[in-house]
PDB file of C-alpha atoms and ligand atoms in Angstrom:
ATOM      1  CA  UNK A   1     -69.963 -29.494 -27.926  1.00  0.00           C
ATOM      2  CA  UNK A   2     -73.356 -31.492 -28.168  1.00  0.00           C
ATOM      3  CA  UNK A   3     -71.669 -34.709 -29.735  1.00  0.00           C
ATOM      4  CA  UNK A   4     -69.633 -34.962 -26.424  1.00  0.00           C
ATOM      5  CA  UNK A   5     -72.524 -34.045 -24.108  1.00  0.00           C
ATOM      6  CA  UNK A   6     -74.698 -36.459 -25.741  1.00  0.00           C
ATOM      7  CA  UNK A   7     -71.958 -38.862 -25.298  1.00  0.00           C
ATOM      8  CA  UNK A   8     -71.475 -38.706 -21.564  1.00  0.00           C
ATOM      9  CA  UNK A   9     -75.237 -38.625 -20.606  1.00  0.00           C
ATOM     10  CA  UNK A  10     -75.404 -41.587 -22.987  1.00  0.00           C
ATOM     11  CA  UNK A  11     -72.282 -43.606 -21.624  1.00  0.00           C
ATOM     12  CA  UNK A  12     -70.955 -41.850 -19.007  1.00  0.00           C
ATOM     13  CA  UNK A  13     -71.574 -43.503 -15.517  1.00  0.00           C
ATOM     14  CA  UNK A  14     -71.831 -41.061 -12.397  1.00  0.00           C
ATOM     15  CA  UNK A  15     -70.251 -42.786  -9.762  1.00  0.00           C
ATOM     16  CA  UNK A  16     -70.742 -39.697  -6.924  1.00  0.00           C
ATOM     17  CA  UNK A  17     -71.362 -36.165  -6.510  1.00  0.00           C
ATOM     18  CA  UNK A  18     -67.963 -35.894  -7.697  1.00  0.00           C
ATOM     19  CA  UNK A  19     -66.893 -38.283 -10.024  1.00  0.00           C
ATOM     20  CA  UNK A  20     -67.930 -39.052 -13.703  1.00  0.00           C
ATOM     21  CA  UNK A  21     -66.848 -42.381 -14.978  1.00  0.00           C
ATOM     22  CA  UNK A  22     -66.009 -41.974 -18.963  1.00  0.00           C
ATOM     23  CA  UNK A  23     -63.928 -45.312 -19.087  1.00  0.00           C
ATOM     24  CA  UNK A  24     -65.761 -46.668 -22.347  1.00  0.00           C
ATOM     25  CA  UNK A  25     -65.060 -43.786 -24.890  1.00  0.00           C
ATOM     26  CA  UNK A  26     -62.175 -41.519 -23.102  1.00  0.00           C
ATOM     27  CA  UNK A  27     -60.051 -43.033 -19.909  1.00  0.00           C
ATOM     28  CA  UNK A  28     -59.834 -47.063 -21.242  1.00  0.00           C
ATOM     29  CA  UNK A  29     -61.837 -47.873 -24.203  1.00  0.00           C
ATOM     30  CA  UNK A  30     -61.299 -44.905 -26.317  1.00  0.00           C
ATOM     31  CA  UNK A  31     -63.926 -43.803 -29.438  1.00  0.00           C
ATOM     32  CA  UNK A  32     -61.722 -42.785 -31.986  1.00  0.00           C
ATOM     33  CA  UNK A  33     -64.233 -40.647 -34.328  1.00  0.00           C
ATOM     34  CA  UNK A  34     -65.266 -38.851 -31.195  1.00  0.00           C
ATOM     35  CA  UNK A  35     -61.395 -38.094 -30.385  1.00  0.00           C
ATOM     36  CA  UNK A  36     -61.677 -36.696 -34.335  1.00  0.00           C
ATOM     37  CA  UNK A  37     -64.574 -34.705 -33.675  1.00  0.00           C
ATOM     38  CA  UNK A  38     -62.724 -32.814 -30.138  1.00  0.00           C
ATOM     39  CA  UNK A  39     -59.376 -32.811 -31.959  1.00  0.00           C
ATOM     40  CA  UNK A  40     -61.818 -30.684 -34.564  1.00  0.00           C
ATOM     41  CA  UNK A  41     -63.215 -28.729 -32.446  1.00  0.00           C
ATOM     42  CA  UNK A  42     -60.049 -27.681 -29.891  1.00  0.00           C
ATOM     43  CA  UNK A  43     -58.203 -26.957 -33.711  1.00  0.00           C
ATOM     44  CA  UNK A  44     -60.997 -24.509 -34.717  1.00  0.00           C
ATOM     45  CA  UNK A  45     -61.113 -22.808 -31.462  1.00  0.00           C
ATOM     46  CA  UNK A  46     -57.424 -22.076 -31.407  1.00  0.00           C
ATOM     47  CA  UNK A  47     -57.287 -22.028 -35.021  1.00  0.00           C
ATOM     48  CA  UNK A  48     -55.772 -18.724 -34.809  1.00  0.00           C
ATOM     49  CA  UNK A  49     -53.379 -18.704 -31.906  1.00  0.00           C
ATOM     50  CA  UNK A  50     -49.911 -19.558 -34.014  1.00  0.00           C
ATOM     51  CA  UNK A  51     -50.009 -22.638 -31.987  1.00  0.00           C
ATOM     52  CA  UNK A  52     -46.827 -24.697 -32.700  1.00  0.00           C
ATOM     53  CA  UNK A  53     -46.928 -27.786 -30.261  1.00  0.00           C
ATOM     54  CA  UNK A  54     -49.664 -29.615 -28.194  1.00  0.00           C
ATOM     55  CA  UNK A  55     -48.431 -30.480 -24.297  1.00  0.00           C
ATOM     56  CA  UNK A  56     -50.564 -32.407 -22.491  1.00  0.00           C
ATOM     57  CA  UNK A  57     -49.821 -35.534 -19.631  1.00  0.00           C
ATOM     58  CA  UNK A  58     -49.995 -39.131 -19.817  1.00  0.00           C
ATOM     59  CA  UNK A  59     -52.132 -41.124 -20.248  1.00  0.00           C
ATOM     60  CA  UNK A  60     -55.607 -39.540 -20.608  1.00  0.00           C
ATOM     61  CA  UNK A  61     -54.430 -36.683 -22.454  1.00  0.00           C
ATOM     62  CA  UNK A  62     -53.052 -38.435 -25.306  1.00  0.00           C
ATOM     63  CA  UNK A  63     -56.071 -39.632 -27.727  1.00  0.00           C
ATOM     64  CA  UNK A  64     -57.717 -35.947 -27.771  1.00  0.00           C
ATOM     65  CA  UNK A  65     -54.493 -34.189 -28.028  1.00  0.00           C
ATOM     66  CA  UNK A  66     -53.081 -36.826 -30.646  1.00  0.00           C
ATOM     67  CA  UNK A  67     -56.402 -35.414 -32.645  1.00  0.00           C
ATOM     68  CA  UNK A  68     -55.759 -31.994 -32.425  1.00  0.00           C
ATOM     69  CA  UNK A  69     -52.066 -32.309 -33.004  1.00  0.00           C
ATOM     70  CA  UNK A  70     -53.302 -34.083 -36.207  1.00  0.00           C
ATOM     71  CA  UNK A  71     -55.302 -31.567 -37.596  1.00  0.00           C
ATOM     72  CA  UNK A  72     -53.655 -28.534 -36.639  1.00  0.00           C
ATOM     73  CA  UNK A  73     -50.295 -30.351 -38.119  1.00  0.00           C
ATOM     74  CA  UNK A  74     -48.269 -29.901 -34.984  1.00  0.00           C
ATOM     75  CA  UNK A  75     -46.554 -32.244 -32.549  1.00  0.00           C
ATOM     76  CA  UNK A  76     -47.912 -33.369 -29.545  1.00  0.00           C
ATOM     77  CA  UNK A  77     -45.845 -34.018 -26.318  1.00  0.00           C
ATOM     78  CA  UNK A  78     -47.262 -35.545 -23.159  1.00  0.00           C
ATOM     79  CA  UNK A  79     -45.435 -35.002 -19.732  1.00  0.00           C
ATOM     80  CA  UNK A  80     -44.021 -38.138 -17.915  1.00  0.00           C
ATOM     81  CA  UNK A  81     -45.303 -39.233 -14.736  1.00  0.00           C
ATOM     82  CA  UNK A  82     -42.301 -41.085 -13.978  1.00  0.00           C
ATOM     83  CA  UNK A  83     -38.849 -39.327 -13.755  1.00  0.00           C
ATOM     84  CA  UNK A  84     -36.442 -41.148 -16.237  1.00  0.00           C
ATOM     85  CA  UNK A  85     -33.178 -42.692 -14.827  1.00  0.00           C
ATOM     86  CA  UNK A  86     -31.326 -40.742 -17.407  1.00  0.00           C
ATOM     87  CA  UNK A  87     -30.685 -37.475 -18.457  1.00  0.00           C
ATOM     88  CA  UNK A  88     -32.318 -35.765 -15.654  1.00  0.00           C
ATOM     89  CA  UNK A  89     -31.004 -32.516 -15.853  1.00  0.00           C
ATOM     90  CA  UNK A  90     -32.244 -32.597 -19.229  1.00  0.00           C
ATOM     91  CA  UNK A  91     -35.444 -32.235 -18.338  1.00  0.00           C
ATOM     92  CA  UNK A  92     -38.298 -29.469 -17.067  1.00  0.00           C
ATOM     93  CA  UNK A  93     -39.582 -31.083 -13.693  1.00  0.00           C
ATOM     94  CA  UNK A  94     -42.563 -30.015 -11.806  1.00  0.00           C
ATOM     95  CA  UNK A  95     -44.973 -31.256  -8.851  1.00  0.00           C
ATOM     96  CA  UNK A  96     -48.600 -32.123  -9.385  1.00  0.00           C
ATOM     97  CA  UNK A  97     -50.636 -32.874  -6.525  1.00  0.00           C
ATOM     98  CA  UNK A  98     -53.669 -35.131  -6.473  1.00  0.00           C
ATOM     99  CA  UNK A  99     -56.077 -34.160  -4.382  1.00  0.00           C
ATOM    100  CA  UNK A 100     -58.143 -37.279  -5.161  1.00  0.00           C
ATOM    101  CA  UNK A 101     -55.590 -39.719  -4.432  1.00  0.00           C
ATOM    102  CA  UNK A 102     -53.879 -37.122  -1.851  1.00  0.00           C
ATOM    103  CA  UNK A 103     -50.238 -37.707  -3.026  1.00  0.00           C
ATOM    104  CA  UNK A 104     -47.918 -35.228  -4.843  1.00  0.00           C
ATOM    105  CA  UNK A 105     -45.581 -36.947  -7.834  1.00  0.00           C
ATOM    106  CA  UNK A 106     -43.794 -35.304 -10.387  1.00  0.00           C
ATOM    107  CA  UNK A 107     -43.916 -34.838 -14.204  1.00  0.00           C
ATOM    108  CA  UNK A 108     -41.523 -34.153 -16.483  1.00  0.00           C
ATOM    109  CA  UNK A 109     -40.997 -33.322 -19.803  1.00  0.00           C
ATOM    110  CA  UNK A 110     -37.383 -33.316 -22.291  1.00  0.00           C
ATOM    111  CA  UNK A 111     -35.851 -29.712 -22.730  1.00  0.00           C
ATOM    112  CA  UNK A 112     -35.325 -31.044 -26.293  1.00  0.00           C
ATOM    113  CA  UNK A 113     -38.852 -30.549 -27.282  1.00  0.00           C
ATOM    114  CA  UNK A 114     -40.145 -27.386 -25.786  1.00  0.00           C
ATOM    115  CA  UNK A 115     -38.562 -23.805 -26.145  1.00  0.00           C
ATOM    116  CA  UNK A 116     -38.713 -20.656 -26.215  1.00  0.00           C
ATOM    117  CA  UNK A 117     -39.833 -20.378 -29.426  1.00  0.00           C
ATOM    118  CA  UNK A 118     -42.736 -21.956 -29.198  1.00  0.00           C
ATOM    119  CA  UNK A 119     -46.619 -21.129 -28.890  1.00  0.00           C
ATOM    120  CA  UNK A 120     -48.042 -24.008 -26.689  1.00  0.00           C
ATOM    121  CA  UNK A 121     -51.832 -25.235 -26.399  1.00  0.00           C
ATOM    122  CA  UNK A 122     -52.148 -27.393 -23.287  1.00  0.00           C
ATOM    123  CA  UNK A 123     -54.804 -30.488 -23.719  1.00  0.00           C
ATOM    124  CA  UNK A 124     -56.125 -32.504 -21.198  1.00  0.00           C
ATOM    125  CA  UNK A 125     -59.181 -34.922 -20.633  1.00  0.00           C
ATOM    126  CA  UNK A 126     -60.641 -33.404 -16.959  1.00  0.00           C
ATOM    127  CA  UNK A 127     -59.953 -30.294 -15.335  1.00  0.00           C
ATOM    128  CA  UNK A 128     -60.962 -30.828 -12.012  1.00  0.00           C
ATOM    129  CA  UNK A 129     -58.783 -28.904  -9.551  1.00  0.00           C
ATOM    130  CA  UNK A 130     -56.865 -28.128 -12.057  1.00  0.00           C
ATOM    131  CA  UNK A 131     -53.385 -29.354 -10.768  1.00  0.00           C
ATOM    132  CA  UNK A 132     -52.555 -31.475 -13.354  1.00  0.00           C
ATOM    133  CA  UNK A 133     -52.421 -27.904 -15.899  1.00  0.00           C
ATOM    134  CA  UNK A 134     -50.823 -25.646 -13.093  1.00  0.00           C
ATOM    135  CA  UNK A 135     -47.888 -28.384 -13.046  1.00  0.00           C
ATOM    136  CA  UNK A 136     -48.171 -28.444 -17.637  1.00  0.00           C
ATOM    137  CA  UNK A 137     -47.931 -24.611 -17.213  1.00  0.00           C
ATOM    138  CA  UNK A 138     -45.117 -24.924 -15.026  1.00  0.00           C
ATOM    139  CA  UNK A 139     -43.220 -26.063 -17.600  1.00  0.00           C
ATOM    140  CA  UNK A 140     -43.926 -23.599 -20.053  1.00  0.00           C
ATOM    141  CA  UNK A 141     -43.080 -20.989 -18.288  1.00  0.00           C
ATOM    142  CA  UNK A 142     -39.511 -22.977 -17.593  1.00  0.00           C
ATOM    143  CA  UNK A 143     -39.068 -22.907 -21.420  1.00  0.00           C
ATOM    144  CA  UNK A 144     -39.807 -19.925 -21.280  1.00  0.00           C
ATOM    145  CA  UNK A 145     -42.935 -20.809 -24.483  1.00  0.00           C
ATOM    146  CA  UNK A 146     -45.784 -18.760 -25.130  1.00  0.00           C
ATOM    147  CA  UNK A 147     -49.321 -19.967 -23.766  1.00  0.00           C
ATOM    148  CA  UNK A 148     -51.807 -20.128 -25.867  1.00  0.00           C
ATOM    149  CA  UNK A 149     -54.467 -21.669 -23.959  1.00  0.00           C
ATOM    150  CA  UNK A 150     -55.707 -24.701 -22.632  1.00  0.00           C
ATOM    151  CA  UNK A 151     -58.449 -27.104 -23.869  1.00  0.00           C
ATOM    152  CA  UNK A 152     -59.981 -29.353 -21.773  1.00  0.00           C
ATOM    153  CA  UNK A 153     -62.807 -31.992 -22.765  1.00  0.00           C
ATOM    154  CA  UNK A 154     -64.730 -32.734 -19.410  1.00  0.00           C
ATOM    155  CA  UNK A 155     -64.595 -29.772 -16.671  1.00  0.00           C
ATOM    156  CA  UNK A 156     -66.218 -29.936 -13.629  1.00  0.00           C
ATOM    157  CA  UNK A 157     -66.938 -26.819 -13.151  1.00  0.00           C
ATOM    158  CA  UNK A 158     -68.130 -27.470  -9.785  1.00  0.00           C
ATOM    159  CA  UNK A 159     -64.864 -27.810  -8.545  1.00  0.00           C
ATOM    160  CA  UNK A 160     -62.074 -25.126  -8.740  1.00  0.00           C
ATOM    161  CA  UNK A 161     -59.709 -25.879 -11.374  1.00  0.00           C
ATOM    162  CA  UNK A 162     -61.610 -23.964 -14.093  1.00  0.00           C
ATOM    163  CA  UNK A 163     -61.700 -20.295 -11.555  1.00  0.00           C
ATOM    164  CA  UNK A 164     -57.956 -20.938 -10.324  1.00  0.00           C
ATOM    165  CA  UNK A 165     -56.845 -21.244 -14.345  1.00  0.00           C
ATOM    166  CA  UNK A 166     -58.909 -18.840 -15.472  1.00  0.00           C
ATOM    167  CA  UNK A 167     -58.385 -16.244 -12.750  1.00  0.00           C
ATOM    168  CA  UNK A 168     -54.658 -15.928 -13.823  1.00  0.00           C
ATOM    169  CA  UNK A 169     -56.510 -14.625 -17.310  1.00  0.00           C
ATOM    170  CA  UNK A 170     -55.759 -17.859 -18.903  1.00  0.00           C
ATOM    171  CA  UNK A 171     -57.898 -18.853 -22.204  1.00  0.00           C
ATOM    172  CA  UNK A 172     -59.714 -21.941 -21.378  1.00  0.00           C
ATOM    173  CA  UNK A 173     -62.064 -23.833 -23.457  1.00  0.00           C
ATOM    174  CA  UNK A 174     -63.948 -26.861 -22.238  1.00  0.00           C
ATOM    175  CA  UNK A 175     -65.870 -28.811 -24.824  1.00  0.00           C
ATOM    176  CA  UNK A 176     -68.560 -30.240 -21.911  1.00  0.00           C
ATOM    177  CA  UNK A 177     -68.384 -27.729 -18.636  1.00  0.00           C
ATOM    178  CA  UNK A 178     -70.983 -30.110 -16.125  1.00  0.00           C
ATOM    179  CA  UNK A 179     -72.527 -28.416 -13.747  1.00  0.00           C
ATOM    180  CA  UNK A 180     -73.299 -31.075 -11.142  1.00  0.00           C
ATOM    181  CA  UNK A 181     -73.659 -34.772 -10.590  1.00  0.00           C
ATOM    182  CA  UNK A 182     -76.054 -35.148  -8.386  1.00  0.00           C
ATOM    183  CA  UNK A 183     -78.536 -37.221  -8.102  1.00  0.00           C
ATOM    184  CA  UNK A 184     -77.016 -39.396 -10.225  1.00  0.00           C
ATOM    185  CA  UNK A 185     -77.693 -36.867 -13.214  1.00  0.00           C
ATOM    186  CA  UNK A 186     -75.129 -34.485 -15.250  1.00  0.00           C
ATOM    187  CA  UNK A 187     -75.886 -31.241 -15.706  1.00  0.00           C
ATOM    188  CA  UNK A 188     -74.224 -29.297 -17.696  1.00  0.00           C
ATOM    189  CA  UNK A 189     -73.128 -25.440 -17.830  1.00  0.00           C
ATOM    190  CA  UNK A 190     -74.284 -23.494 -20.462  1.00  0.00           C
ATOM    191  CA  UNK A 191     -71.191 -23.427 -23.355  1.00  0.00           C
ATOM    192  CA  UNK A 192     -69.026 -20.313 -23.249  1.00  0.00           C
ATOM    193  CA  UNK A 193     -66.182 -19.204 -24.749  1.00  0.00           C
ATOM    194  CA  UNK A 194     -63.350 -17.757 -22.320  1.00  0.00           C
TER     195      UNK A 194
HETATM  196  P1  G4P B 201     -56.609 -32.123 -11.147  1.00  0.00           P
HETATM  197  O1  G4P B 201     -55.417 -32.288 -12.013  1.00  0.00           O
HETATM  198  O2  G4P B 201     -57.695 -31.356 -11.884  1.00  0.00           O
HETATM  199  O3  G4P B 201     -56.271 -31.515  -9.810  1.00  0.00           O
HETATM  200  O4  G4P B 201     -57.181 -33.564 -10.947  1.00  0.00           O
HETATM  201  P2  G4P B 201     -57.291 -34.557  -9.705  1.00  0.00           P
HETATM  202  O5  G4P B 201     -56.017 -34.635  -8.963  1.00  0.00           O
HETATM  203  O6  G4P B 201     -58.547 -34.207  -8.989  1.00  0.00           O
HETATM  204  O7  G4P B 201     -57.506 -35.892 -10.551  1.00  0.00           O
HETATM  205  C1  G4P B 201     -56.537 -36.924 -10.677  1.00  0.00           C
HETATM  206  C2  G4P B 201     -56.856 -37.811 -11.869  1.00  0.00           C
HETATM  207  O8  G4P B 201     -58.271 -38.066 -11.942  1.00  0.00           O
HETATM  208  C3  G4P B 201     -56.504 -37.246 -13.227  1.00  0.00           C
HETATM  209  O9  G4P B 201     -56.238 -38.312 -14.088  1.00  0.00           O
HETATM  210  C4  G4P B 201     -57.815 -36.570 -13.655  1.00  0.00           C
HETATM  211  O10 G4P B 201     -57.889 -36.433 -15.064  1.00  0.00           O
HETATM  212  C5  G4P B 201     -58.812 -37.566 -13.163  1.00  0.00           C
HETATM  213  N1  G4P B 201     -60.158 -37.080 -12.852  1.00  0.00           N
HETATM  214  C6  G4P B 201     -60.538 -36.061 -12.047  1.00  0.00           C
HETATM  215  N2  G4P B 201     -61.866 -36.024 -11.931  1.00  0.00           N
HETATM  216  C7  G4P B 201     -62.355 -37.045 -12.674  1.00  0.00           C
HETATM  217  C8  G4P B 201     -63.665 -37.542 -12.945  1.00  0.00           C
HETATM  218  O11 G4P B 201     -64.696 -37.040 -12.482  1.00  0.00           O
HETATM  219  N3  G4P B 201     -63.744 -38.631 -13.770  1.00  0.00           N
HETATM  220  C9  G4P B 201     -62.643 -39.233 -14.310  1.00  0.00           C
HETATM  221  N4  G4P B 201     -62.855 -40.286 -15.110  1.00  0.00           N
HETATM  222  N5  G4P B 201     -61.395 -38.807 -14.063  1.00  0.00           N
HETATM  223  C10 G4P B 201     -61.261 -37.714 -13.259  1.00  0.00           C
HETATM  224  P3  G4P B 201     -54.871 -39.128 -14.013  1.00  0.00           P
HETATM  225  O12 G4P B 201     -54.665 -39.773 -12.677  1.00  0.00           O
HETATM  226  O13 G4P B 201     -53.800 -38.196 -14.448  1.00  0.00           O
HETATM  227  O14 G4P B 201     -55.090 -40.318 -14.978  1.00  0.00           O
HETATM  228  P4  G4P B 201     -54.981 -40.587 -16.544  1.00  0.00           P
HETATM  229  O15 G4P B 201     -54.746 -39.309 -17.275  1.00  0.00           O
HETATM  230  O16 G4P B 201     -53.875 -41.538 -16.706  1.00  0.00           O
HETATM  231  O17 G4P B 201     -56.323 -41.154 -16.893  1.00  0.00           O
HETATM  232 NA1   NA B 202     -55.823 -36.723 -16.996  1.00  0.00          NA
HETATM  233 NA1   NA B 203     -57.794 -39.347 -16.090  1.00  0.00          NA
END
């Protein structure tokens, strides 16, 4: 998606080999007509997979996934990081580890609005290892929902989450897939479909 690509080599900072810092239009600050033009562009990608709800996890998650919900007319639920004091039974759990920060927490997510009847398109704003959507997709499958796919707006497909998701022949679309960050530069991988 050139708009977004354009957008992070404009304002994105590269703060390592690793790490792309997007805190002025995605992770803080957010742009809202660029969250319009991803929600746009995740709806006409899965335009045609009967998707009924958008899942994605606080807090990141939300603006892109608020978008698409919007325009594919179709509620959007994020997972909780933080088990609520009530009505835990009530709710799909699962374990997401962090690499990054190198600590494991949970996320949850109210049996009340996810079933088995629906056809679920998981959002987030990085796939990186990709633990974050093998905890979402957790929870599908303990609702026993339908998958459609998973959109993601930054990958870095330098590190594994993109293979691991993929290998389990998962539809994944990335609107910006970079390639590397070094040197201070992002590259990007050519756009492909899934
Ligand atoms: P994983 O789910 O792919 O395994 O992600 P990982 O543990 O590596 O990353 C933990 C957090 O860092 C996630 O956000 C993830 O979105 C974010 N992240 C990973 N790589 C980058 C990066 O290069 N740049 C930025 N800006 N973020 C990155 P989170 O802790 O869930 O936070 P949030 O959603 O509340 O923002
Ligand atoms: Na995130
Ligand atoms: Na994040």
């Amino acid at each position: 998606m050139k708009l977004l690509k354009d957008k992070i080599v404009k304002d994105g900072k590269v703060l390592s080999n690793q790490v792309l810092k997007v805190d002025s239009f995605l992770n803080h600050q957010i742009d809202p007509p660029l969250m319009q033009a991803v929600g746009e562009e995740f709806a006409t990608r899965f335009k045609d997979a009967g998707i009924t709800k958008i899942l994605t996890i606080e807090s990141s998650g939300i603006a892109p996934s608020m978008m698409a919900g919007l325009i594919l007319g179709v509620p959007v639920i994020f997972a909780r990081k933080r088990k609520s004091l009530t009505l835990v039974d009530h709710l799909y759990t699962a374990s997401v580890h962090s690499f990054t920060k190198n600590e494991t927490n949970d996320i949850s997510v109210s049996k009340d609005f996810i079933t088995a009847q629906d056809t679920v398109l998981l959002i987030d704003d990085f796939l990186a290892n990709g633990q974050a959507v093998l905890g979402l997709l957790d929870i599908i499958e303990q609702a026993g929902a339908k998958l459609a796919g998973v959109g993601i707006v930054i990958e870095k497909g330098f590190q594994p989450g993109g293979a691991l998701i993929r290998e389990r022949g998962i539809r994944v679309e990335s609107l910006a897939n970079i390639a590397s960050l070094e040197n201070g530069q992002v590259t990007f991988i050519e756009e492909e479909t899934s």
